[in-house]
PDB file of C-alpha atoms in Angstrom:
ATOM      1  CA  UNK Z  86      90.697-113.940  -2.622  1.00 54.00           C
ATOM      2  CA  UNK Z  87      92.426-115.563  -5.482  1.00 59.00           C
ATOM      3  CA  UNK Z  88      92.704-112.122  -7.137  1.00 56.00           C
ATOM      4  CA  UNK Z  89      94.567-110.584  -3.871  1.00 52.00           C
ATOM      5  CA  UNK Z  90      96.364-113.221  -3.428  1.00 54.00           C
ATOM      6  CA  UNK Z  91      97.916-113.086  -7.182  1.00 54.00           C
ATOM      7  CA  UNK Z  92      98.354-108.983  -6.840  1.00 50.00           C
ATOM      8  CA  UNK Z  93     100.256-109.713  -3.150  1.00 48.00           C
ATOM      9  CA  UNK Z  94     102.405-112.681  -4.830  1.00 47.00           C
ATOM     10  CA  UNK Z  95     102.887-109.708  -8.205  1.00 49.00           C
ATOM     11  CA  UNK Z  96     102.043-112.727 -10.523  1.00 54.00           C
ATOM     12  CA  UNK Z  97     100.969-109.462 -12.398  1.00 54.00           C
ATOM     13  CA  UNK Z  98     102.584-107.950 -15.084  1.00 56.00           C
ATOM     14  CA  UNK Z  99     103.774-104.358 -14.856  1.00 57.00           C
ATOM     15  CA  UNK Z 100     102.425-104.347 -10.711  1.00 53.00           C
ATOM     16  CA  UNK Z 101     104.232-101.867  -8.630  1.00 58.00           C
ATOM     17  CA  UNK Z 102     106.724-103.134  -6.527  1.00 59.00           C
ATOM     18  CA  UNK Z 103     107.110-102.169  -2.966  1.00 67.00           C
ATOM     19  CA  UNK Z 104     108.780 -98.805  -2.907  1.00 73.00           C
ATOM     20  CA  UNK Z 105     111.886 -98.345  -0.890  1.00 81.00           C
ATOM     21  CA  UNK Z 106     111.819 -97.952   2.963  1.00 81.00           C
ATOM     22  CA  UNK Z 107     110.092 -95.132   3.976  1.00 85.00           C
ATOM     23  CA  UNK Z 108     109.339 -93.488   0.839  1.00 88.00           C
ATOM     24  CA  UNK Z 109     105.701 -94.010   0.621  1.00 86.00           C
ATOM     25  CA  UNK Z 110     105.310 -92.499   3.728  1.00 86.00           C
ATOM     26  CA  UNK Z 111     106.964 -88.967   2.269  1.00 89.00           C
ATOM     27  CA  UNK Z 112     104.941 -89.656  -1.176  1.00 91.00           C
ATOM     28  CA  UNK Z 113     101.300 -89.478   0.637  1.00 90.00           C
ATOM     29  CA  UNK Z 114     101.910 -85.978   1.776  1.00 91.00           C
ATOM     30  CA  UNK Z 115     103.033 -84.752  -0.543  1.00 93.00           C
ATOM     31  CA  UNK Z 116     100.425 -86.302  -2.916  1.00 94.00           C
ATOM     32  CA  UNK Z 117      97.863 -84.953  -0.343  1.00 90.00           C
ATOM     33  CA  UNK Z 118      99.081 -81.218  -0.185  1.00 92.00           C
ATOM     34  CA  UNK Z 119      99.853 -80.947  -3.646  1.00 94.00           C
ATOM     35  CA  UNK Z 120      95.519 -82.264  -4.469  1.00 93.00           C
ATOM     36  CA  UNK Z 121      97.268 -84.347  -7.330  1.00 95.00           C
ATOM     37  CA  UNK Z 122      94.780 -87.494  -6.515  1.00 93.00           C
ATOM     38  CA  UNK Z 123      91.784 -84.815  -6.216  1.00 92.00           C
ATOM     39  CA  UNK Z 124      88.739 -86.331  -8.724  1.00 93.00           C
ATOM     40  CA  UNK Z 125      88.901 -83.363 -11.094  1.00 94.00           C
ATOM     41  CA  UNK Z 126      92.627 -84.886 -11.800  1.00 96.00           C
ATOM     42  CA  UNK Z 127      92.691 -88.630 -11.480  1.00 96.00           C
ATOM     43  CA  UNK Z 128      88.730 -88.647 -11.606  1.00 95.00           C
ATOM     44  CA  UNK Z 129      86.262 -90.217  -9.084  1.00 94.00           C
ATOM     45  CA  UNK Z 130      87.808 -93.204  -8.470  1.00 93.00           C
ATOM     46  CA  UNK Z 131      85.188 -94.813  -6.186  1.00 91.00           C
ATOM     47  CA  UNK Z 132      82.492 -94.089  -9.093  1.00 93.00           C
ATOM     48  CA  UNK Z 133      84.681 -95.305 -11.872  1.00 95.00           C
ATOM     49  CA  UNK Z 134      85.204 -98.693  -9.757  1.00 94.00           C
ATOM     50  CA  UNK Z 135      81.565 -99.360  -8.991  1.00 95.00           C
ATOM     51  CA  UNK Z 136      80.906 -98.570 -12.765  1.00 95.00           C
ATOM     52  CA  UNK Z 137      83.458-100.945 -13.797  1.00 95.00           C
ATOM     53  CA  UNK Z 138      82.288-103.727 -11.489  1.00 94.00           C
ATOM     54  CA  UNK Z 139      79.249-103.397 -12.628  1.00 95.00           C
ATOM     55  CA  UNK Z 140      79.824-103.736 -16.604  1.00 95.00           C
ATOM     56  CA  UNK Z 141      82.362-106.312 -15.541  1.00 94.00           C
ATOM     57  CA  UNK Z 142      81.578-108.706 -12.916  1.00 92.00           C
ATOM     58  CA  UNK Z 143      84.079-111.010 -13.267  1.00 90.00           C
ATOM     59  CA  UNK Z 144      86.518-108.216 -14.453  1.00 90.00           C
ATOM     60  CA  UNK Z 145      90.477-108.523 -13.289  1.00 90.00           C
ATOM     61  CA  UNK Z 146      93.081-106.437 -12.341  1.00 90.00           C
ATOM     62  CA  UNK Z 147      94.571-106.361 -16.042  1.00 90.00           C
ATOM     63  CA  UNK Z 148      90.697-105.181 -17.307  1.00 93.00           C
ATOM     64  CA  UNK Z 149      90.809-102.905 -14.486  1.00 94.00           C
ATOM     65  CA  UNK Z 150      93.915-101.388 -15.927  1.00 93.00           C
ATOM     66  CA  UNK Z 151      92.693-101.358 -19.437  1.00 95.00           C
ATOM     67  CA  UNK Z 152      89.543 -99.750 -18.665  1.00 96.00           C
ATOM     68  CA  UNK Z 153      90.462 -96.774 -16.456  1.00 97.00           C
ATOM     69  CA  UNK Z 154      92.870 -95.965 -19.501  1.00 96.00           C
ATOM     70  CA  UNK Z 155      90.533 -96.523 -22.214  1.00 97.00           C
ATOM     71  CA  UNK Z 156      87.526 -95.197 -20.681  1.00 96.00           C
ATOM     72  CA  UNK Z 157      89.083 -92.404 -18.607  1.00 96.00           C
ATOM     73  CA  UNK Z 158      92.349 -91.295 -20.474  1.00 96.00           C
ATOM     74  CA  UNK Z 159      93.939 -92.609 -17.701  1.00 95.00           C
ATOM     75  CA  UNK Z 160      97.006 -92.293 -19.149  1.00 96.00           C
ATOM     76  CA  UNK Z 161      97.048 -88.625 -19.422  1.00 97.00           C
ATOM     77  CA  UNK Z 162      95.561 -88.235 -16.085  1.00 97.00           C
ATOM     78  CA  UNK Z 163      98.026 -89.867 -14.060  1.00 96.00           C
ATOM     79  CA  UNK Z 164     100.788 -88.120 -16.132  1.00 97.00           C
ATOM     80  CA  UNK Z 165      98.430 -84.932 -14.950  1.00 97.00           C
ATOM     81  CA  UNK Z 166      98.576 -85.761 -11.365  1.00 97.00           C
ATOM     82  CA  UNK Z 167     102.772 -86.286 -11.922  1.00 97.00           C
ATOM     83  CA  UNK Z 168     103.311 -82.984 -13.276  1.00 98.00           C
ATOM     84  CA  UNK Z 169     101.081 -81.662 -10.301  1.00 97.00           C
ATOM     85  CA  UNK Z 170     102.391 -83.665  -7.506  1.00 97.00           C
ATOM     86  CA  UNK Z 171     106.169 -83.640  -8.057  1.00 97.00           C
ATOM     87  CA  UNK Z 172     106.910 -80.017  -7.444  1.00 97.00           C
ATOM     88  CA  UNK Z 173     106.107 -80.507  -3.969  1.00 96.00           C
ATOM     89  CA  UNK Z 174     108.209 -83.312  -3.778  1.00 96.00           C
ATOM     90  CA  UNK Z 175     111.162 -81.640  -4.597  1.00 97.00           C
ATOM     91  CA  UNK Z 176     110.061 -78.412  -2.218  1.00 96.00           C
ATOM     92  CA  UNK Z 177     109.222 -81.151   1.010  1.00 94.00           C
ATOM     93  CA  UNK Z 178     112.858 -82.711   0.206  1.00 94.00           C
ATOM     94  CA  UNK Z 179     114.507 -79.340   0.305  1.00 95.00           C
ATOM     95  CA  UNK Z 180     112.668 -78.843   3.548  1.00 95.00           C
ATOM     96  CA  UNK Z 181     113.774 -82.051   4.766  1.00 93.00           C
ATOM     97  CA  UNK Z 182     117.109 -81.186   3.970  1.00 95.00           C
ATOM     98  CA  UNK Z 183     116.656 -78.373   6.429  1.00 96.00           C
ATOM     99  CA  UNK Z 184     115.655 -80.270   9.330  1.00 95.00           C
ATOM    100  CA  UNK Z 185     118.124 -81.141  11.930  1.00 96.00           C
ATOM    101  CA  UNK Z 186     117.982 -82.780  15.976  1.00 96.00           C
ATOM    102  CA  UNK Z 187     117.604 -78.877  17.433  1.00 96.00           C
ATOM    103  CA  UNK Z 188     114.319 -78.715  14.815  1.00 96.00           C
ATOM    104  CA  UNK Z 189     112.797 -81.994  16.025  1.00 95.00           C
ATOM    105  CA  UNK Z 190     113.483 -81.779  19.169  1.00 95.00           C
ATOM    106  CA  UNK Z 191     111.312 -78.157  19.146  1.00 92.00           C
ATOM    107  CA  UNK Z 192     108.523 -79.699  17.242  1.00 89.00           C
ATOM    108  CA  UNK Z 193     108.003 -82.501  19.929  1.00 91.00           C
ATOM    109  CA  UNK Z 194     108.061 -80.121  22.410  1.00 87.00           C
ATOM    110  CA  UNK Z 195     105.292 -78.225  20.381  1.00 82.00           C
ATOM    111  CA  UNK Z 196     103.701 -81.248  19.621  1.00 78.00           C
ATOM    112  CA  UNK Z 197     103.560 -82.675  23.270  1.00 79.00           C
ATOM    113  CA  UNK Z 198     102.872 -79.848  25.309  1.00 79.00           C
ATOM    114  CA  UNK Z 199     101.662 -77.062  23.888  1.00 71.00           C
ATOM    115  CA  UNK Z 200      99.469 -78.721  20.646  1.00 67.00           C
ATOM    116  CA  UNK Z 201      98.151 -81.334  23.450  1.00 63.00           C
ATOM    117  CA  UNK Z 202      97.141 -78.681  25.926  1.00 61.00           C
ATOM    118  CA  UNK Z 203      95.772 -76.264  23.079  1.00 62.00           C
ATOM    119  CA  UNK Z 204      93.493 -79.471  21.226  1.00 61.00           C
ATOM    120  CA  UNK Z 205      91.974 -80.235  24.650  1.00 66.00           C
ATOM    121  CA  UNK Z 206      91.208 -77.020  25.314  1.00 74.00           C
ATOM    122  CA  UNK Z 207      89.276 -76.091  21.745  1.00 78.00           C
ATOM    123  CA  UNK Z 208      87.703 -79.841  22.229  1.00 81.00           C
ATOM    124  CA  UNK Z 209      85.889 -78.729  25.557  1.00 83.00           C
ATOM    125  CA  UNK Z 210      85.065 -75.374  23.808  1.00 83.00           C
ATOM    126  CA  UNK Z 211      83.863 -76.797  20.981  1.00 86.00           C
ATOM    127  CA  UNK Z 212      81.906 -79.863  22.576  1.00 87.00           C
ATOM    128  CA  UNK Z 213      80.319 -77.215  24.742  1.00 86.00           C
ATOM    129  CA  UNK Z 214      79.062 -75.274  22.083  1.00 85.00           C
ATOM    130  CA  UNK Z 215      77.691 -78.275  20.043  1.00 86.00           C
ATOM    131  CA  UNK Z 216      76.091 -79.202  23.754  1.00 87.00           C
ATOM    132  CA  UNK Z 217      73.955 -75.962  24.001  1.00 86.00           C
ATOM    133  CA  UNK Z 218      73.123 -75.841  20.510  1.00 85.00           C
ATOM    134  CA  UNK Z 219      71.556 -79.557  20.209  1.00 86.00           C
ATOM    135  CA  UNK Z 220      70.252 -78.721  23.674  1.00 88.00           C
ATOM    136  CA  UNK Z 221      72.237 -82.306  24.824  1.00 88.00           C
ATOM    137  CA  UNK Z 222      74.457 -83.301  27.251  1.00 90.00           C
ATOM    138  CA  UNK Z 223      77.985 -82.641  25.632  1.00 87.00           C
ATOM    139  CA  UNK Z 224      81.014 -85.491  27.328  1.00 89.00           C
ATOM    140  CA  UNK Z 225      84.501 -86.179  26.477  1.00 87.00           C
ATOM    141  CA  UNK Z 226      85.287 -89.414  25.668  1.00 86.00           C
ATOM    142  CA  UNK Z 227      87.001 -91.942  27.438  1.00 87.00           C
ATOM    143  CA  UNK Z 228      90.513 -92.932  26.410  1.00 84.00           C
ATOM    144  CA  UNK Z 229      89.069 -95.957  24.776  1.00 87.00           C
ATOM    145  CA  UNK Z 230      86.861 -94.120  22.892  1.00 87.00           C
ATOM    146  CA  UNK Z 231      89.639 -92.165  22.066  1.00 84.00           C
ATOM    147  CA  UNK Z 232      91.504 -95.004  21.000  1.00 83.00           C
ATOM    148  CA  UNK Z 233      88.704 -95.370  18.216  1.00 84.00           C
ATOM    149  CA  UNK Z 234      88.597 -91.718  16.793  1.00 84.00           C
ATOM    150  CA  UNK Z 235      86.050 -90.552  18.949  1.00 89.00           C
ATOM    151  CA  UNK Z 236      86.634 -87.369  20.756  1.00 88.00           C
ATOM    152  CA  UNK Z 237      82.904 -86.809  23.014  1.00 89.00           C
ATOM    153  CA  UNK Z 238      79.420 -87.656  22.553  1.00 91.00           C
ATOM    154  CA  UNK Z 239      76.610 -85.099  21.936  1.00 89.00           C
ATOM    155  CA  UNK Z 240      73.638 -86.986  23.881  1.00 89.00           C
ATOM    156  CA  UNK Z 241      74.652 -90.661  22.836  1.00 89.00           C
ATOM    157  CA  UNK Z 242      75.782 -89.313  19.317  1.00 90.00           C
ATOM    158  CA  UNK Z 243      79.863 -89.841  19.011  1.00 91.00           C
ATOM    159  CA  UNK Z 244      81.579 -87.494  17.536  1.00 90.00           C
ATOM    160  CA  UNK Z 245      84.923 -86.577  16.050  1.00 89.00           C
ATOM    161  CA  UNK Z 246      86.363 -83.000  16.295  1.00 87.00           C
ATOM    162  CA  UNK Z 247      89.383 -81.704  14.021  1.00 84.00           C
ATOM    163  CA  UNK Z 248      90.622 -78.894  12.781  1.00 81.00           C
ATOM    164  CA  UNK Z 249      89.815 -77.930   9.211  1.00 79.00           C
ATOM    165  CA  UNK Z 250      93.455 -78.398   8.437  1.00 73.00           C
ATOM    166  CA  UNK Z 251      93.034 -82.065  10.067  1.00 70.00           C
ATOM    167  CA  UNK Z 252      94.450 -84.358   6.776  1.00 57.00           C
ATOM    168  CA  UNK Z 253      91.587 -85.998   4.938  1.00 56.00           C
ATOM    169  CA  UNK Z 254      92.766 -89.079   4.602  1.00 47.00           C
ATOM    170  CA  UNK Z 255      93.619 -89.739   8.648  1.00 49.00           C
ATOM    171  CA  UNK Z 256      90.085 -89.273   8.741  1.00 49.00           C
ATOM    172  CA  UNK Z 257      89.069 -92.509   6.707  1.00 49.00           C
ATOM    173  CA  UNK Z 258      87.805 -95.838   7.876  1.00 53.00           C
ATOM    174  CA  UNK Z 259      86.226 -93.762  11.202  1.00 62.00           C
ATOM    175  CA  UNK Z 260      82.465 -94.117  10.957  1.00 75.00           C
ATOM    176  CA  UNK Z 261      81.702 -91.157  13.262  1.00 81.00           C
ATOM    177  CA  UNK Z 262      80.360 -87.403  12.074  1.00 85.00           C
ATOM    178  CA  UNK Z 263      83.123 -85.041  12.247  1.00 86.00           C
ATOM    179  CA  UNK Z 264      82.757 -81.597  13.650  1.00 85.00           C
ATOM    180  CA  UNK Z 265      85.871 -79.376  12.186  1.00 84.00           C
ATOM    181  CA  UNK Z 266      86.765 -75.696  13.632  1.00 81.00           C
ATOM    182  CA  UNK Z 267      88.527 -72.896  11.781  1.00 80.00           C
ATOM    183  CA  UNK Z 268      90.371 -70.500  14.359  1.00 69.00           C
ATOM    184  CA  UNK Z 269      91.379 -67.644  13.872  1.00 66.00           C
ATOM    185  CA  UNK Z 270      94.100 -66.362  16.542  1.00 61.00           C
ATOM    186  CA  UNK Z 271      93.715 -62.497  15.636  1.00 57.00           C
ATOM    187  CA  UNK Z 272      90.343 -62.092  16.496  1.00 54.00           C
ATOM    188  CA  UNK Z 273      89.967 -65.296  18.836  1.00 57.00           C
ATOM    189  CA  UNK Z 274      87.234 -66.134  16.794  1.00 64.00           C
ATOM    190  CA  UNK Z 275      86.112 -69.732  15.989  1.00 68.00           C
ATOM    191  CA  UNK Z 276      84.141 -71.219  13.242  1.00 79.00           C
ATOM    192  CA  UNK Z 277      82.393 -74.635  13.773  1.00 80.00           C
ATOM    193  CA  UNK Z 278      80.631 -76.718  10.851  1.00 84.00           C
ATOM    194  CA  UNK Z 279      78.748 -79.133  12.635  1.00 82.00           C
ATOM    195  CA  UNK Z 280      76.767 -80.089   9.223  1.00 85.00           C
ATOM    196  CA  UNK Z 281      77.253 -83.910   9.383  1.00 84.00           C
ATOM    197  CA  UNK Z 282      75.947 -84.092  13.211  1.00 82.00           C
ATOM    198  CA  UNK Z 283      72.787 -82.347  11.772  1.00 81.00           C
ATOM    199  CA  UNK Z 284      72.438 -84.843   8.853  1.00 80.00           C
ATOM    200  CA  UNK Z 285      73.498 -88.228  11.370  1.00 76.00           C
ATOM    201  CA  UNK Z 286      70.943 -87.137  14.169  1.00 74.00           C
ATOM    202  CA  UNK Z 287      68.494 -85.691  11.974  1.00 71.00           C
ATOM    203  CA  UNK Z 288      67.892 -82.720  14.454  1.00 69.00           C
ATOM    204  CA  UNK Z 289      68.349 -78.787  13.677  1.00 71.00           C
ATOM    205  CA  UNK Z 290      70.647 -76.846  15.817  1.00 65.00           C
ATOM    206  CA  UNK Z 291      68.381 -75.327  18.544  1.00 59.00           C
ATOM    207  CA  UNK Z 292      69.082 -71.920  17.597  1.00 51.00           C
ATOM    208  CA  UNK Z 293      68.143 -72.566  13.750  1.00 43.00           C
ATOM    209  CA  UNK Z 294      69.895 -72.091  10.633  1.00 38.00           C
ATOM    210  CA  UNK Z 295      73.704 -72.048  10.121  1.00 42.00           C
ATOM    211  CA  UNK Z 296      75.294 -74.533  12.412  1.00 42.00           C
ATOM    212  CA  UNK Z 297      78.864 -72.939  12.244  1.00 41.00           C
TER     213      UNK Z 297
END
């Protein structure tokens, strides 16, 4: 607690400083699209933690620092994930730039109506599938399930259901198996990996082998 407590006060030397209004939440995006913070650029950062925390216990942020640089060039990696990640800064703020109140207004509407209506839609598809090929009863949630990531249950098993292109990173910190679908709108065909249903219920797919 001490430790958070002296990052939060930045009693550190060199700690970032909040960022100006709003900009972190046009950095993440971009970060995400661009795969700049993917572990083949900045590294496995949940491995490289643990590993730290385990050669030093009582290790601070400063040795945190020191050893992601020494130990993983981390230098040259996060000048790496830079180089990658700013070009699509500058291409989101020139899309920005082309955004105006006739533009928003037709994405909400998009958004509202015909994204909310199309996403319920594929859900009951897609639960249905799932439903005949556990051989369970397949439900929508409730709205306070909902409220909690869940979108319906496969027999008692909860269960989220996004599209591939769903960002990673919205899906964090939700402990439920997710079940993602690929359209595709030329051939009305669907493709649904249920793989982490199979590995939290421990139960094949009735009709064997590929799950999708």
């Amino acid at each position: 607690m001490e430790e958070r407590d002296r990052l939060v006060s930045e009693e550190v030397e060199d700690f970032p400083v909040d960022n100006p209004k709003y900009t972190t939440y046009l950095l993440r995006p971009a970060v995400n699209l661009s795969q700049s913070n993917r572990p083949k650029v900045v590294g496995q950062m949940s491995d490289i933690i643990e590993e730290f925390r385990q050669k030093h216990p009582d290790g601070t942020f400063e040795d945190w620092v020191t050893y992601y640089k020494t130990e993983y060039d981390g230098d040259d990696r996060l000048e790496e994930a830079t180089d990658i990640a700013y070009p699509m800064v500058e291409k989101m703020r020139q899309a920005f730039e082309q955004i105006d109140e006739e533009m928003t207004h037709d994405f909400l509407r998009d958004l509202v109506l015909f994204k909310t209506y199309e996403g319920f839609d594929i859900q009951e598809a897609v639960l249905r599938k799932l439903g005949e090929l556990y051989d369970e009863d397949a439900t929508r949630a409730t709205a306070a399930d909902e409220s909690k990531g869940i979108d319906g249950y496969i027999g008692e098993q909860p269960v989220q259901i996004k599209p591939t292109t769903y960002p990673d990173d919205l899906q964090e910190g939700i402990d439920v198996p997710i079940v993602t679908y690929d359209e595709n709108k030329s051939n009305k065909a669907m493709r649904v990996d249920a793989s982490e249903v199979t590995d939290e219920i421990g139960v094949e797919p009735v009709y064997g082998g590929d799950s999708r």
